[in-house]
Short mmCIF file of C-alpha atoms in Angstrom, two decimals:
data_model
loop_
_atom_site.label_atom_id
_atom_site.label_comp_id
_atom_site.label_asym_id
_atom_site.label_seq_id
_atom_site.Cartn_x
_atom_site.Cartn_y
_atom_site.Cartn_z
CA UNK A 1 -33.94 73.48 11.44
CA UNK A 2 -36.61 72.78 8.88
CA UNK A 3 -38.88 75.82 9.16
CA UNK A 4 -41.45 74.11 6.94
CA UNK A 5 -42.44 72.23 10.09
CA UNK A 6 -43.43 75.49 11.79
CA UNK A 7 -46.94 76.92 11.69
CA UNK A 8 -48.48 80.17 12.86
CA UNK A 9 -50.99 80.56 15.64
CA UNK A 10 -52.38 84.11 15.51
CA UNK A 11 -50.15 84.99 12.55
CA UNK A 12 -48.87 88.59 12.50
CA UNK A 13 -49.69 90.85 9.58
CA UNK A 14 -46.01 91.53 8.96
CA UNK A 15 -43.26 88.92 9.21
CA UNK A 16 -40.16 87.58 7.45
CA UNK A 17 -39.15 83.91 7.47
CA UNK A 18 -35.87 82.87 5.88
CA UNK A 19 -33.30 80.16 6.60
CA UNK A 20 -31.18 82.81 8.35
CA UNK A 21 -33.71 84.63 10.52
CA UNK A 22 -37.32 85.17 11.48
CA UNK A 23 -38.73 88.64 12.02
CA UNK A 24 -42.06 89.34 13.69
CA UNK A 25 -43.54 92.82 13.68
CA UNK A 26 -46.04 93.06 16.50
CA UNK A 27 -49.43 94.72 16.49
CA UNK A 28 -50.73 96.76 19.44
CA UNK A 29 -52.81 94.99 22.09
CA UNK A 30 -51.37 91.51 21.47
CA UNK A 31 -50.51 89.33 24.45
CA UNK A 32 -50.71 85.97 26.22
CA UNK A 33 -52.11 86.01 29.76
CA UNK A 34 -54.83 84.19 31.69
CA UNK A 35 -56.71 85.65 34.67
CA UNK A 36 -54.24 85.80 37.58
CA UNK A 37 -54.05 89.19 39.32
CA UNK A 38 -55.01 91.24 36.25
CA UNK A 39 -58.21 89.21 35.75
CA UNK A 40 -58.20 89.70 31.98
CA UNK A 41 -57.71 86.95 29.39
CA UNK A 42 -55.47 87.82 26.44
CA UNK A 43 -54.84 85.16 23.83
CA UNK A 44 -53.78 86.78 20.55
CA UNK A 45 -49.97 86.97 20.48
CA UNK A 46 -48.38 85.70 17.25
CA UNK A 47 -46.76 82.30 17.84
CA UNK A 48 -44.57 80.34 15.39
CA UNK A 49 -44.24 76.69 16.43
CA UNK A 50 -43.56 73.12 15.41
CA UNK A 51 -45.07 69.90 16.79
CA UNK A 52 -43.22 67.00 18.35
CA UNK A 53 -43.82 63.87 20.41
CA UNK A 54 -40.13 63.64 21.34
CA UNK A 55 -39.87 63.37 25.15
CA UNK A 56 -36.28 64.55 25.59
CA UNK A 57 -34.77 67.48 23.69
CA UNK A 58 -33.61 71.09 23.91
CA UNK A 59 -34.52 74.04 21.69
CA UNK A 60 -32.17 77.03 21.45
CA UNK A 61 -32.78 80.45 19.92
CA UNK A 62 -31.26 83.93 19.99
CA UNK A 63 -33.65 86.88 20.26
CA UNK A 64 -32.96 90.49 19.28
CA UNK A 65 -35.38 93.06 20.69
CA UNK A 66 -33.35 96.21 20.08
CA UNK A 67 -36.45 97.92 18.68
CA UNK A 68 -38.62 97.35 21.76
CA UNK A 69 -39.46 100.67 23.37
CA UNK A 70 -42.86 100.55 25.07
CA UNK A 71 -44.22 99.06 28.29
CA UNK A 72 -44.48 95.23 28.02
CA UNK A 73 -43.03 94.94 24.49
CA UNK A 74 -41.64 91.39 24.54
CA UNK A 75 -40.31 88.43 22.57
CA UNK A 76 -38.95 85.02 23.40
CA UNK A 77 -39.65 81.28 23.46
CA UNK A 78 -43.04 79.68 23.89
CA UNK A 79 -44.79 76.35 24.23
CA UNK A 80 -48.41 77.10 23.35
CA UNK A 81 -50.69 74.09 23.67
CA UNK A 82 -54.02 75.90 23.84
CA UNK A 83 -55.45 79.07 25.38
CA UNK A 84 -55.48 77.52 28.87
CA UNK A 85 -52.09 75.76 28.88
CA UNK A 86 -48.78 77.24 27.80
CA UNK A 87 -45.44 78.67 28.92
CA UNK A 88 -43.27 81.50 27.68
CA UNK A 89 -39.99 83.23 28.54
CA UNK A 90 -38.95 86.68 27.39
CA UNK A 91 -37.49 90.08 28.12
CA UNK A 92 -40.24 92.65 28.59
CA UNK A 93 -39.51 96.36 28.26
CA UNK A 94 -40.52 98.30 31.38
CA UNK A 95 -39.11 101.82 31.15
CA UNK A 96 -35.95 103.79 30.30
CA UNK A 97 -34.09 102.25 33.26
CA UNK A 98 -34.85 98.54 33.34
CA UNK A 99 -36.57 95.54 31.75
CA UNK A 100 -38.05 92.32 33.11
CA UNK A 101 -36.38 89.02 32.26
CA UNK A 102 -39.03 86.49 33.16
CA UNK A 103 -41.19 83.49 32.46
CA UNK A 104 -44.88 82.64 32.62
CA UNK A 105 -46.42 79.22 33.11
CA UNK A 106 -50.15 78.83 32.53
CA UNK A 107 -51.82 75.66 33.78
CA UNK A 108 -55.58 75.11 33.56
CA UNK A 109 -56.27 78.72 32.67
CA UNK A 110 -54.23 80.55 35.33
CA UNK A 111 -50.92 82.29 34.62
CA UNK A 112 -48.04 83.11 36.92
CA UNK A 113 -45.13 85.47 36.27
CA UNK A 114 -41.61 85.07 37.69
CA UNK A 115 -39.24 87.95 36.89
CA UNK A 116 -35.96 89.66 37.63
CA UNK A 117 -34.94 93.18 36.64
CA UNK A 118 -32.16 93.62 34.06
CA UNK A 119 -30.57 96.70 32.54
CA UNK A 120 -32.42 98.39 29.69
CA UNK A 121 -29.21 98.28 27.66
CA UNK A 122 -29.59 94.51 27.14
CA UNK A 123 -30.93 94.08 23.60
CA UNK A 124 -30.33 90.39 22.86
CA UNK A 125 -30.97 87.20 24.81
CA UNK A 126 -30.52 83.49 24.14
CA UNK A 127 -32.96 80.93 25.48
CA UNK A 128 -32.78 77.17 25.90
CA UNK A 129 -36.05 75.28 26.36
CA UNK A 130 -35.66 71.66 27.49
CA UNK A 131 -38.16 68.84 27.89
CA UNK A 132 -38.04 65.74 30.06
CA UNK A 133 -41.44 64.05 29.52
CA UNK A 134 -44.00 66.45 31.07
CA UNK A 135 -41.46 68.56 32.98
CA UNK A 136 -39.65 71.54 31.47
CA UNK A 137 -36.63 73.74 32.06
CA UNK A 138 -36.12 77.25 30.68
CA UNK A 139 -32.66 78.83 30.66
CA UNK A 140 -31.21 82.10 29.38
CA UNK A 141 -27.78 83.21 28.22
CA UNK A 142 -26.02 86.40 27.15
CA UNK A 143 -23.61 84.60 24.81
CA UNK A 144 -25.34 81.37 23.74
CA UNK A 145 -22.75 79.29 25.58
CA UNK A 146 -23.23 79.79 29.30
CA UNK A 147 -26.86 79.24 30.28
CA UNK A 148 -28.50 80.04 33.62
CA UNK A 149 -31.67 78.41 34.88
CA UNK A 150 -34.77 80.61 34.90
CA UNK A 151 -37.39 78.03 35.81
CA UNK A 152 -38.17 74.34 36.22
CA UNK A 153 -41.87 73.60 35.88
CA UNK A 154 -44.53 70.99 35.25
CA UNK A 155 -47.14 71.49 32.53
CA UNK A 156 -50.31 69.52 33.25
CA UNK A 157 -51.17 69.02 29.56
CA UNK A 158 -47.54 68.72 28.45
CA UNK A 159 -47.04 64.97 28.53
CA UNK A 160 -47.93 64.05 24.96
CA UNK A 161 -47.62 65.84 21.65
CA UNK A 162 -46.56 69.46 22.19
CA UNK A 163 -45.92 72.57 20.12
CA UNK A 164 -43.01 74.91 20.82
CA UNK A 165 -41.24 77.81 19.19
CA UNK A 166 -41.12 81.60 19.35
CA UNK A 167 -43.43 84.56 19.90
CA UNK A 168 -43.51 88.35 20.13
CA UNK A 169 -46.21 90.78 21.22
CA UNK A 170 -47.04 94.31 22.35
CA UNK A 171 -49.77 94.31 25.00
CA UNK A 172 -50.22 98.09 24.96
CA UNK A 173 -50.36 100.75 22.22
CA UNK A 174 -47.09 99.80 20.53
CA UNK A 175 -45.38 97.92 17.72
CA UNK A 176 -41.82 96.70 17.21
CA UNK A 177 -39.88 94.14 15.17
CA UNK A 178 -38.33 91.17 16.97
CA UNK A 179 -35.62 89.10 15.28
CA UNK A 180 -34.90 85.43 15.94
CA UNK A 181 -31.73 83.64 14.79
CA UNK A 182 -29.55 80.61 15.56
CA UNK A 183 -32.51 78.29 16.10
CA UNK A 184 -31.55 74.67 16.71
CA UNK A 185 -32.80 71.48 18.32
CA UNK A 186 -30.28 69.41 20.28
CA UNK A 187 -30.15 66.44 22.59
CA UNK A 188 -31.65 67.30 25.96
CA UNK A 189 -29.16 69.54 27.77
CA UNK A 190 -31.18 69.31 30.98
CA UNK A 191 -29.68 66.23 32.58
CA UNK A 192 -31.54 63.70 34.69
CA UNK A 193 -31.56 64.29 38.44
CA UNK A 194 -29.57 61.75 40.47
CA UNK A 195 -29.56 63.48 43.85
CA UNK A 196 -32.29 63.21 46.47
CA UNK A 197 -34.43 60.15 45.88
CA UNK A 198 -38.22 60.38 45.49
CA UNK A 199 -40.48 59.78 48.48
CA UNK A 200 -41.52 56.14 48.22
CA UNK A 201 -44.76 56.87 50.08
CA UNK A 202 -45.77 59.22 47.27
CA UNK A 203 -44.96 56.57 44.68
CA UNK A 204 -47.06 53.99 46.53
CA UNK A 205 -50.07 56.33 46.50
CA UNK A 206 -49.59 57.00 42.78
#
């Protein structure tokens, strides 16, 4: 990948960008979240992204978060359009027993959070982010070969030019270094759906 196409949003104070890896050292009290349940609005996580108008593609990256150690320390993939519209997927440190593997989709200024608990001994995770027009699929993998679906979602503002890439943050009083490797863009690995047909009544109303 040509990393010259990537730009920072909320650039971290400490980072390393080479052709082999990207390292982000987080600052305390950095996060992405909008309103839901917690009611606060946090919009200062460091994000490293590129722009595209391509409607069908997949983006793959390996994350290493072996240094994460504090509640909500996290790193993963992101599509950050603006403060009100974005998605992310990551592993978030919880405590000495488990972590949260999850994803957040924020549409029109409201975030959700879908998670599952994984063992705290997991220190690396692969992600595959796929686009089909304004719909998106996020998958994860332990080995970079066998991916499992985490989420299929629609992003209201995600139909035109988008930005996507990686992020890391520490919402509480913490700091750690996240490492990203094996970044690549491929043909869309999320295949078209040929099963149940759409409701023609819905199409007529559209």
